[in-house]
Coordinates of N, CA and C and ligand atoms in Angstrom, one line a residue:
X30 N 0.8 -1.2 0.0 CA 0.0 0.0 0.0 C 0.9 1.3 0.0
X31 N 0.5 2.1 -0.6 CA 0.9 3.8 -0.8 C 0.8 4.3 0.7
X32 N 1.9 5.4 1.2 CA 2.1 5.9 2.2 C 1.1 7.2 2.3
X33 N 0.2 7.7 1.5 CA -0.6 8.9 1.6 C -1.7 9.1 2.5
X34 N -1.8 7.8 3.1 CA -2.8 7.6 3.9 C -2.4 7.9 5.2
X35 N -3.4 9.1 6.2 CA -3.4 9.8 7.1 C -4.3 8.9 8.6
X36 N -3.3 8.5 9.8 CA -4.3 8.0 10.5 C -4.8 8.8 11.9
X37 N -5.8 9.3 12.6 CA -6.4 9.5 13.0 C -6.4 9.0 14.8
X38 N -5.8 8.4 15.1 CA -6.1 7.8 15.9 C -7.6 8.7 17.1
X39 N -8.3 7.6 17.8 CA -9.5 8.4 18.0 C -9.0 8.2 19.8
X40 N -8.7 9.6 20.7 CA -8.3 9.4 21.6 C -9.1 9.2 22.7
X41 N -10.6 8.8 22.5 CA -11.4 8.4 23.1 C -11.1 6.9 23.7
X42 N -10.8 6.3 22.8 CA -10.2 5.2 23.3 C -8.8 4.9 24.2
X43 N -7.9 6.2 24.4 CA -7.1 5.8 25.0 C -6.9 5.9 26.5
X44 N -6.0 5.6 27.5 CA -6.0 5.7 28.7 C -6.1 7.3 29.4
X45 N -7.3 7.9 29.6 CA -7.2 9.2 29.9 C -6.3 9.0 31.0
X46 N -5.9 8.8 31.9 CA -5.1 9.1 33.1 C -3.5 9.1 32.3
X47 N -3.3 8.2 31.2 CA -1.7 8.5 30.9 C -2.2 9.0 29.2
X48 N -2.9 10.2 29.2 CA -3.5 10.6 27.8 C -2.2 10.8 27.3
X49 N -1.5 12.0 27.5 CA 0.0 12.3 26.5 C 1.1 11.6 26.1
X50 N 1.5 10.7 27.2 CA 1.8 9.5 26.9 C 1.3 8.3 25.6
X51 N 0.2 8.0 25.7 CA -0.8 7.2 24.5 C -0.3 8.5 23.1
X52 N -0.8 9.6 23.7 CA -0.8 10.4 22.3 C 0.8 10.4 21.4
X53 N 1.7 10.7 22.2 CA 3.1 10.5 21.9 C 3.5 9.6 21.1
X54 N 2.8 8.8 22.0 CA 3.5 7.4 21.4 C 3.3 7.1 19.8
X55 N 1.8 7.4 19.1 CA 1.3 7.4 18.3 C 1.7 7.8 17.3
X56 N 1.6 9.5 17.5 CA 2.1 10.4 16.8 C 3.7 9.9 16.6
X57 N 4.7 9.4 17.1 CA 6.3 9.2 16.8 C 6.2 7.7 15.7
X58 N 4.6 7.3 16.1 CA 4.5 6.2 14.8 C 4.4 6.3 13.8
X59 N 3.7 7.5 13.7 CA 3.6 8.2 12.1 C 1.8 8.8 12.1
X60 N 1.5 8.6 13.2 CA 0.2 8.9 13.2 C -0.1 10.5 13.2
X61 N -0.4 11.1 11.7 CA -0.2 12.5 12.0 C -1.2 13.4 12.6
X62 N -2.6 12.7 12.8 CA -3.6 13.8 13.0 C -3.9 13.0 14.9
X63 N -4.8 13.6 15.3 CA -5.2 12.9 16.4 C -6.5 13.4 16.8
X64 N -7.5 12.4 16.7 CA -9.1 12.2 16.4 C -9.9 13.1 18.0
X65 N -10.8 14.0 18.2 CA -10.9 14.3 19.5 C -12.6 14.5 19.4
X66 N -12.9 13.4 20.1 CA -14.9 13.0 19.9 C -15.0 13.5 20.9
X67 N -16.2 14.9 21.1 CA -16.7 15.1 21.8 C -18.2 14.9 21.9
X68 N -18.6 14.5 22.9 CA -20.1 13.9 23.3 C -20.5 14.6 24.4
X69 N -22.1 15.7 23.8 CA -22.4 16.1 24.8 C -23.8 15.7 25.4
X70 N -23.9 14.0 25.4 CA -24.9 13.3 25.8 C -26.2 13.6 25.1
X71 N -26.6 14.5 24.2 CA -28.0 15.1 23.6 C -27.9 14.6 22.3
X72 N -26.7 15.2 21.2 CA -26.8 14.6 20.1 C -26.6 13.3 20.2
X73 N -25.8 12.8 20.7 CA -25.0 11.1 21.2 C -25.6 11.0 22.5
X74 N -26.2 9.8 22.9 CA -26.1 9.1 23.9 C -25.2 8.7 24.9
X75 N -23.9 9.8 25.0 CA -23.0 9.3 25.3 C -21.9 10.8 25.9
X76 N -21.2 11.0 27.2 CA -20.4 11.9 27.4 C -19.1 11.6 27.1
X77 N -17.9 12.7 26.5 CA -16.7 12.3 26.4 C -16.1 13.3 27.2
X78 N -15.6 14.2 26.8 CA -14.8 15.3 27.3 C -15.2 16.8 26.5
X79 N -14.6 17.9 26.7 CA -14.6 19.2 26.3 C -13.5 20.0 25.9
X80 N -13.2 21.3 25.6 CA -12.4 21.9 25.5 C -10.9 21.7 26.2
X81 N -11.4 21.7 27.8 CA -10.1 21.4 28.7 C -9.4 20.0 28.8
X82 N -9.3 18.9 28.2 CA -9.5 18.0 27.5 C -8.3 18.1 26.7
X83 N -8.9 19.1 25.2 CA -8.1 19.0 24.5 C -6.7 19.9 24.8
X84 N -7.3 21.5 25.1 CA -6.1 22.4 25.7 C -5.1 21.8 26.3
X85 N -5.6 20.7 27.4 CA -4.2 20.1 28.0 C -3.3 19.5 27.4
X86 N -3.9 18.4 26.3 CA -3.1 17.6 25.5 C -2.4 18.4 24.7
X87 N -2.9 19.8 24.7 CA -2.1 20.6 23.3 C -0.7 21.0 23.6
X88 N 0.0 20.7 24.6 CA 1.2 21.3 24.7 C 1.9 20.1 24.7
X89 N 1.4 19.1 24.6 CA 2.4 17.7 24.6 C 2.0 17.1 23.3
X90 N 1.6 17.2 22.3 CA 1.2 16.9 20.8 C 1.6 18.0 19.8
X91 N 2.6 17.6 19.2 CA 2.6 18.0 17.8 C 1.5 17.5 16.0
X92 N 0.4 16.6 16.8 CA -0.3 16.3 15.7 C -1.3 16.8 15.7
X93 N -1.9 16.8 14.0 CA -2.9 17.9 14.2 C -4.4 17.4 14.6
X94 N -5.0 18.5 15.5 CA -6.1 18.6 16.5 C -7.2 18.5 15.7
X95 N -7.9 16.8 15.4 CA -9.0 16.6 14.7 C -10.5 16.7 14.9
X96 N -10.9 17.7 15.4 CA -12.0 17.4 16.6 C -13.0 17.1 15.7
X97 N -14.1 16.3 16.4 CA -15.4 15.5 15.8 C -16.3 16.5 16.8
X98 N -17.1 16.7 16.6 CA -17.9 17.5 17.5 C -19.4 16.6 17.6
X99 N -19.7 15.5 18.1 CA -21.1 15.3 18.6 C -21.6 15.9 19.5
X100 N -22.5 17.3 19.2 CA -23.0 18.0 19.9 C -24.1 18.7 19.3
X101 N -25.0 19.1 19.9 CA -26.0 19.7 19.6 C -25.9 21.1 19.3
X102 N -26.2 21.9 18.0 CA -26.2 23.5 17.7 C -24.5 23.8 18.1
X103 N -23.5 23.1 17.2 CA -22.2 23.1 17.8 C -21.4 25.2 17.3
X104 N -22.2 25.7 16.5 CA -21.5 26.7 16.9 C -21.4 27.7 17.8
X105 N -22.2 27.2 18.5 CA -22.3 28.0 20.5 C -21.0 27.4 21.2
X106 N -20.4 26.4 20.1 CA -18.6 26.5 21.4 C -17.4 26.1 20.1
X107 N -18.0 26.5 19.0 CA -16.7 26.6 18.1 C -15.6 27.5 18.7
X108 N -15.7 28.4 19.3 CA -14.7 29.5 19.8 C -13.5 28.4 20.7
X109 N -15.0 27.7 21.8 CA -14.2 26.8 22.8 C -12.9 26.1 21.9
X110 N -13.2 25.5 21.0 CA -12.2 24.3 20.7 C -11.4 24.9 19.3
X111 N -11.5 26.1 19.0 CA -11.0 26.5 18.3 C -9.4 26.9 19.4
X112 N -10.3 27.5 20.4 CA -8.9 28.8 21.8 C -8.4 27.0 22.1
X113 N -9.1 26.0 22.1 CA -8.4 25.0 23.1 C -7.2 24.6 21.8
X114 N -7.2 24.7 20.8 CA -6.2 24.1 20.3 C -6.5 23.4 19.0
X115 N -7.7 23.1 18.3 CA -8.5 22.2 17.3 C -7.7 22.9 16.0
X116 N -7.3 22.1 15.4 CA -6.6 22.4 14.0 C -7.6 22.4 12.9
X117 N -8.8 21.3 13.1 CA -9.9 20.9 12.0 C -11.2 20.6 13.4
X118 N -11.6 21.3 12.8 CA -13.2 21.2 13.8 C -14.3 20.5 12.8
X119 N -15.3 19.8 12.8 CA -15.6 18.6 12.0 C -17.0 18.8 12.7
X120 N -18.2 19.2 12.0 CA -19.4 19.1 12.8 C -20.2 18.1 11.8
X121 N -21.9 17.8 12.8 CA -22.5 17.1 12.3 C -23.9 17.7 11.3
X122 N -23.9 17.2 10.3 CA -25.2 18.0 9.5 C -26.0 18.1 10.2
X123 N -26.3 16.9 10.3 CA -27.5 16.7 11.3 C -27.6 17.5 12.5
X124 N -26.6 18.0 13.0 CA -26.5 18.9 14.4 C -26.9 20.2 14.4
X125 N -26.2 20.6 13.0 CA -26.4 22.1 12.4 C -27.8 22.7 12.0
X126 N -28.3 24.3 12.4 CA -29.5 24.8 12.2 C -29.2 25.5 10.5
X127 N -27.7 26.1 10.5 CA -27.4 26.3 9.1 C -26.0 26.3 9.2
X128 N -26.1 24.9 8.4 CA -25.1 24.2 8.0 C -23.9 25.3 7.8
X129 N -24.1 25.9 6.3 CA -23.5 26.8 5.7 C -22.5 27.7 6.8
X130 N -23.7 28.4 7.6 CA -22.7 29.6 8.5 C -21.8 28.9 9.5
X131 N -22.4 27.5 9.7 CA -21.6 27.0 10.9 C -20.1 26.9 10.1
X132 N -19.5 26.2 9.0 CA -18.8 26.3 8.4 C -17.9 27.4 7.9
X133 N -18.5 28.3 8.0 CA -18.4 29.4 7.3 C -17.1 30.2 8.4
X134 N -17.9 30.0 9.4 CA -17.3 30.3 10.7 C -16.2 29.6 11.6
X135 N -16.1 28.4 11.2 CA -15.1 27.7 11.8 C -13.7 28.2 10.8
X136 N -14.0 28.0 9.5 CA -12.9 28.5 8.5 C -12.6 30.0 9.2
X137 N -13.3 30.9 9.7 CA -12.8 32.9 9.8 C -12.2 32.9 10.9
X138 N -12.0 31.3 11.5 CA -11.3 31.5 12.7 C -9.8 31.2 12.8
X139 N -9.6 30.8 11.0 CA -8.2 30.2 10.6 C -7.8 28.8 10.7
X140 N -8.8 27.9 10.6 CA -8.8 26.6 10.8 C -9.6 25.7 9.8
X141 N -9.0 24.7 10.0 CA -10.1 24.1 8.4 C -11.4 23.4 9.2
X142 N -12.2 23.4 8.7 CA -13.6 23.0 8.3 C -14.0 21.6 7.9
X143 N -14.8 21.0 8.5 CA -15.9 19.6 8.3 C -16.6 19.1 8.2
X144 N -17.7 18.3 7.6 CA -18.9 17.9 7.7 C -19.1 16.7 7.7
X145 N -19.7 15.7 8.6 CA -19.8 14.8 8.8 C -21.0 14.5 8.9
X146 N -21.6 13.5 8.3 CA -22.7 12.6 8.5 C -22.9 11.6 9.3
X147 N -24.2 11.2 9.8 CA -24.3 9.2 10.4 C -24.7 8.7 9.0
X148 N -24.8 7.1 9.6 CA -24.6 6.2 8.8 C -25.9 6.1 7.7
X149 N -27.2 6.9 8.1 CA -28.2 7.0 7.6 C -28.4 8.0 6.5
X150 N -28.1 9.1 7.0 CA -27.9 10.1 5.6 C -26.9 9.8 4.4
X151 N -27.8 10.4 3.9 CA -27.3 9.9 2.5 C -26.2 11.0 1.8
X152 N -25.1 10.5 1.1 CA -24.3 11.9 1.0 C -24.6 12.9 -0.1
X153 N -25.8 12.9 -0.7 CA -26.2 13.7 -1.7 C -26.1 14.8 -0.8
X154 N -26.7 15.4 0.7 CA -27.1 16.1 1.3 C -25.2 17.3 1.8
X155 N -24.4 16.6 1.0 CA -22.8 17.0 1.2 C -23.0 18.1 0.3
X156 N -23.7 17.5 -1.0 CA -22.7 18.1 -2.1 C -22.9 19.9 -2.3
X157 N -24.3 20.8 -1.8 CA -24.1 21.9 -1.4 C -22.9 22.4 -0.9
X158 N -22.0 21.9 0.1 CA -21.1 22.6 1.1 C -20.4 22.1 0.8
X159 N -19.6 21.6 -0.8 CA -18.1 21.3 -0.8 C -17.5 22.2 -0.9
X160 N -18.0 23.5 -1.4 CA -16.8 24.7 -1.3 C -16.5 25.3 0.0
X161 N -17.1 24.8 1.1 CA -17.2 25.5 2.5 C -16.5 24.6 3.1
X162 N -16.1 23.0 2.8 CA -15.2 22.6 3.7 C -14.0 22.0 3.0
X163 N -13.0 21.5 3.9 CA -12.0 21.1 4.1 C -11.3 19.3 4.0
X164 N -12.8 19.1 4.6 CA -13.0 17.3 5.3 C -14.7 16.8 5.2
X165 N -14.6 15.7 4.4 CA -15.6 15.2 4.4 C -15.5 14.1 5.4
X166 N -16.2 13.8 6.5 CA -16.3 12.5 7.2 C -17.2 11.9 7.2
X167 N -17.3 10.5 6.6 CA -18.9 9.4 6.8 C -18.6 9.1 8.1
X168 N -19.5 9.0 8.6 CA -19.3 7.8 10.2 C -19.8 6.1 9.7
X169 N -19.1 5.6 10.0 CA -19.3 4.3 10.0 C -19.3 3.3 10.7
X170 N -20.2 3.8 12.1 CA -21.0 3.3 12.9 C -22.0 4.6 13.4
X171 N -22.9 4.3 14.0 CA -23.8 5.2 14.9 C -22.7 5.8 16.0
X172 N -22.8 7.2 15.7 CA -22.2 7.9 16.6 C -22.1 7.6 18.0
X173 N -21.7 7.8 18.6 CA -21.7 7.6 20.6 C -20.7 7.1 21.4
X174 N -20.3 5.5 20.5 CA -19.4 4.5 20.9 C -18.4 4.2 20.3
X175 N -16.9 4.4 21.0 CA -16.2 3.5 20.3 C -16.5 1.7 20.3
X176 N -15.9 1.3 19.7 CA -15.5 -0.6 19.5 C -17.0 -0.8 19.2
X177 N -17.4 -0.3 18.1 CA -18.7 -0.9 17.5 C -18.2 -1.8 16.1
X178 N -18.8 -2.3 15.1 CA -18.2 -3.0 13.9 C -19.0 -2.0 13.2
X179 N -18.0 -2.1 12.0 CA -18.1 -1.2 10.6 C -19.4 -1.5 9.8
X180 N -19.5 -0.5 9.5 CA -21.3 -1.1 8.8 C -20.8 -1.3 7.4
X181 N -20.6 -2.3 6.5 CA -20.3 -2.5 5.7 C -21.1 -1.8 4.0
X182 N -22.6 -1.0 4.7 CA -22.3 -0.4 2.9 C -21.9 1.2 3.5
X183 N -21.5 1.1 4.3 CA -20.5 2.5 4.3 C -19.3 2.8 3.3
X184 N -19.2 1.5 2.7 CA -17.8 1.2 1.8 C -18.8 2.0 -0.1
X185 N -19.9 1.7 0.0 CA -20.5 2.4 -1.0 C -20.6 3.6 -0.5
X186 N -20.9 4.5 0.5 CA -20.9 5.8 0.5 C -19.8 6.7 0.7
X187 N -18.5 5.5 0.6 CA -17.2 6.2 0.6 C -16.8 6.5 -1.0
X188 N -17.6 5.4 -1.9 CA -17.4 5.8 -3.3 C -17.9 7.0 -4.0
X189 N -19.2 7.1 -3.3 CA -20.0 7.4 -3.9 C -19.1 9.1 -3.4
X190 N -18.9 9.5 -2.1 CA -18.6 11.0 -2.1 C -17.2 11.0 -2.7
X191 N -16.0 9.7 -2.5 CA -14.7 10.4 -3.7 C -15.0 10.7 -5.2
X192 N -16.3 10.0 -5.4 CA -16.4 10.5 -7.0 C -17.3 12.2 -7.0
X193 N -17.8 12.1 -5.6 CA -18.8 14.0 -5.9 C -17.2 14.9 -5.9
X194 N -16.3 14.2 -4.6 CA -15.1 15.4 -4.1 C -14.6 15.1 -5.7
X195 N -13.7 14.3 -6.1 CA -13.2 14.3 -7.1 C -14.1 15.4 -8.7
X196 N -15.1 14.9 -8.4 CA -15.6 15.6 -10.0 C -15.9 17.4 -9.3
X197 N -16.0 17.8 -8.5 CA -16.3 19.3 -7.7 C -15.0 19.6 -8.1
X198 N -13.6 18.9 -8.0 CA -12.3 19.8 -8.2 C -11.9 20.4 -7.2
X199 N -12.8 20.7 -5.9 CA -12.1 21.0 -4.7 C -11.0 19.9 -3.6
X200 N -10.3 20.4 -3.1 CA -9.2 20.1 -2.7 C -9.7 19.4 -0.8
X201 N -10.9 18.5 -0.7 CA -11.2 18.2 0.3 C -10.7 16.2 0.5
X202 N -10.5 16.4 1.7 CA -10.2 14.8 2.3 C -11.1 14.6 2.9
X203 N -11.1 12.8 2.7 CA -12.1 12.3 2.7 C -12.2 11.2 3.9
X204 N -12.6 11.4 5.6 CA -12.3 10.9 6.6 C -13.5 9.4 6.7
X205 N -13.0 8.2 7.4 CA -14.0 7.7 8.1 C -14.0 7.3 9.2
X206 N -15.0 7.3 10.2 CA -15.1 6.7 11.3 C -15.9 5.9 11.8
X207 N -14.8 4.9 12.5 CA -16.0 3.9 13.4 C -15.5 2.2 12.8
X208 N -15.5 1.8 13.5 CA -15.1 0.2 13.4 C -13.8 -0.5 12.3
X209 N -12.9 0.5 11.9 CA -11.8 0.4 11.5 C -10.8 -0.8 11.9
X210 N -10.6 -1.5 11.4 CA -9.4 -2.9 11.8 C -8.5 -2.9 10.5
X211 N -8.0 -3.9 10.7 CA -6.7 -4.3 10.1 C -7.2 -4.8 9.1
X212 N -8.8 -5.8 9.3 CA -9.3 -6.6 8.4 C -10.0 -5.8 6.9
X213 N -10.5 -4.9 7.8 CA -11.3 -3.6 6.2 C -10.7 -2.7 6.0
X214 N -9.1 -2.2 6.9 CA -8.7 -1.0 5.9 C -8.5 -0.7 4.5
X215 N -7.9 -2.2 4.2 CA -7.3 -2.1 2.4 C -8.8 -1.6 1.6
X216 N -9.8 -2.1 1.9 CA -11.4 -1.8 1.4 C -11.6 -1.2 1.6
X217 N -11.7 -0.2 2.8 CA -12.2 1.5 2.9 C -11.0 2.0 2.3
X218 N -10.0 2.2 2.3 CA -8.8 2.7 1.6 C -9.6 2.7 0.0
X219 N -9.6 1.4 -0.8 CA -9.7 1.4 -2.2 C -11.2 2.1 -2.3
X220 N -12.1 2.8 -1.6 CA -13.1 2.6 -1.8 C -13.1 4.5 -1.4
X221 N -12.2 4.7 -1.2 CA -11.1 6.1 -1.3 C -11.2 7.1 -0.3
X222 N -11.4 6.7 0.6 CA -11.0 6.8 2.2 C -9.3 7.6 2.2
X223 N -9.2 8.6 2.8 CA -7.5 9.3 3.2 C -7.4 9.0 4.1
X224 N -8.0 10.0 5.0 CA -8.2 10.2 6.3 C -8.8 8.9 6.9
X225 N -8.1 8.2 7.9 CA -9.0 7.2 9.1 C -8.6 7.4 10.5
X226 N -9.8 7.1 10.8 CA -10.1 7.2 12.3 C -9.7 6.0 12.6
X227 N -9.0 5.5 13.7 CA -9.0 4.1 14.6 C -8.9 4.4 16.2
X228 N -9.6 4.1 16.9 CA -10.0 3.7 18.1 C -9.1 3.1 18.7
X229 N -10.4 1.8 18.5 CA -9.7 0.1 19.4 C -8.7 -0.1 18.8
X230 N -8.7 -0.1 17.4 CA -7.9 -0.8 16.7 C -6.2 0.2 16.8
X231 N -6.1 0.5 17.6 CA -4.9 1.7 17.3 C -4.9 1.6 19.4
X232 N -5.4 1.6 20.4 CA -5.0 2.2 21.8 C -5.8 1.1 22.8
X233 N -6.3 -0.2 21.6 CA -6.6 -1.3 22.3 C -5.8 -2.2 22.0
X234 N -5.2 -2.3 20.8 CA -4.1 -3.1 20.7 C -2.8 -3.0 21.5
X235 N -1.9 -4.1 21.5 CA -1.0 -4.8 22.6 C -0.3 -3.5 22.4
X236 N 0.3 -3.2 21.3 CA 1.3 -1.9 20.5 C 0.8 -1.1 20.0
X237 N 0.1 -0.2 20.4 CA -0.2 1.2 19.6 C 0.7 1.5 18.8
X238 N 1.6 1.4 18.6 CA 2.7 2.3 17.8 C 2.6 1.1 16.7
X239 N 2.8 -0.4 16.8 CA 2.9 -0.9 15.7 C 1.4 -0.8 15.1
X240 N 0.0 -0.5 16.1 CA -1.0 -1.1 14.9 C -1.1 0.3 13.9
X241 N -0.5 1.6 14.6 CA -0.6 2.8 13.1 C 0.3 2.4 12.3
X242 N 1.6 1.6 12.7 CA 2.2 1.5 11.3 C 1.6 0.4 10.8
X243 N 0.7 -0.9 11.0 CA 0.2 -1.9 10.4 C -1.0 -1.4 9.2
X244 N -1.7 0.1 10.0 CA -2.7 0.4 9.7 C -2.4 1.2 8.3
X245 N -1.1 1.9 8.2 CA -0.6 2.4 7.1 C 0.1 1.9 6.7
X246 N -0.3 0.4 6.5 CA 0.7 -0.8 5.3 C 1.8 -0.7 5.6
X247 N 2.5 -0.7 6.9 CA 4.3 -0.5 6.9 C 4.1 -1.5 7.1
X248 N 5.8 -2.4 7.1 CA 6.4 -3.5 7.9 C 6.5 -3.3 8.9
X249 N 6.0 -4.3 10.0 CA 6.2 -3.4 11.3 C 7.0 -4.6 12.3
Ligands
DX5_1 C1 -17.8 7.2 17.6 C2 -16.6 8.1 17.5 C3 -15.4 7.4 16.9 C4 -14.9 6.2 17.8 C5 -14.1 5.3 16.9 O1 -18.9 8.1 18.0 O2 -16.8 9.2 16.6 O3 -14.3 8.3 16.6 O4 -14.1 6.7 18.8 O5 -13.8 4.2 17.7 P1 -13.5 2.8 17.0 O6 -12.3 2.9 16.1 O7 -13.2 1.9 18.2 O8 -14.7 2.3 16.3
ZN2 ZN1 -15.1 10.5 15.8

């Protein structure tokens, strides 16, 4: 496999008590971005962390600040996670009252821009706001949980948006998340996936450090 592939690792999964440590480690693997799910129990069924969270990790990480925002009406704390450190802030359509400005706004803050879908929407509902973002992300599982399994025709809706990003001509990557292993990366990869998210698969395994390089086709 080609080296162009970007991993994600999703820090939700890792040991918060030795967080910088796990993040280090990763990132010195080659893991260049690092995944930051926030859950504010309303849009997800589920709490993770906030702002203070990420701010702290930010002086011990040189990789870039991927934040996922599951939250409800998320431009009432873009500021938050823009001051905490977020390099790419990533919201959900479905969360947004207008899509457009939310985007619009995360970009005037000097940072790139995201739109992510669940596994239900369909990605026709993308192709307005390719010139407003940065990062396209499918989820590919129901948001909430890590260590769920991959929904397998998410591998069609990964085709289906590299042929909209590709034929639009804009210059956006193309992220997935949720149930990522060793077993279906080469298939979300060919199916034209850049950007991946891994979880379990990356801070549940024995070696974090070897499963990002396993996960980006090195010898490890
Ligand atoms: C789910 C999160 C994911 C999750 C991925 O709501 O958005 O980023 O942490 O975890 P795995 O890779 O374990 O499915
Ligand atoms: Zn996520």
């Amino acid at each position: 496999m080609e080296n162009n592939i970007i991993i994600s690792p999703s820090a939700l999964a890792c040991d918060f008590a030795y967080a910088a440590d796990g993040i280090r480690k990763v990132y010195d693997a080659g893991a260049a971005y690092l995944h930051l799910d926030v859950m504010d129990g309303l849009f997800v069924p589920n709490l993770s962390f906030g702002p203070d969270f990420i701010r702290a990790l930010r002086p011990h990480s040189k990789a870039v600040f991927d934040t996922h925002l599951m939250i409800v009406d998320p431009i009432r704390y873009i500021d938050a996670f823009v001051d905490a450190g977020s390099d790419i802030i990533t919201v959900h359509y479905e969360s947004c009252e207008n899509v457009a400005e939310v985007l619009t706004y995360i970009r005037s803050k000097g940072i790139k821009a995201g739109l992510v879908i669940k596994p239900k929407t369909p990605v026709s509902v993308l192709r307005d706001f390719l010139p407003l973002v940065d990062m396209i992300l499918l989820m590919s599982v129901e948001p909430g949980f890590g260590g769920q399994s991959f929904i397998p025709s998410s591998l069609d809706k990964l085709r289906e948006a590299r042929a909209m990003i590709d034929a639009s001509g804009c210059s956006i990557d193309l992220e997935v998340d949720g149930g990522v292993t060793m077993s279906n990366i080469a298939a979300i990869r060919e199916a034209g996936a850049n950007v991946i998210v891994a979880g379990s698969a990356v801070f549940r395994a024995a070696d974090p450090a070897a499963a990002v390089k396993a996960l980006k086709g090195e010898q490890v």
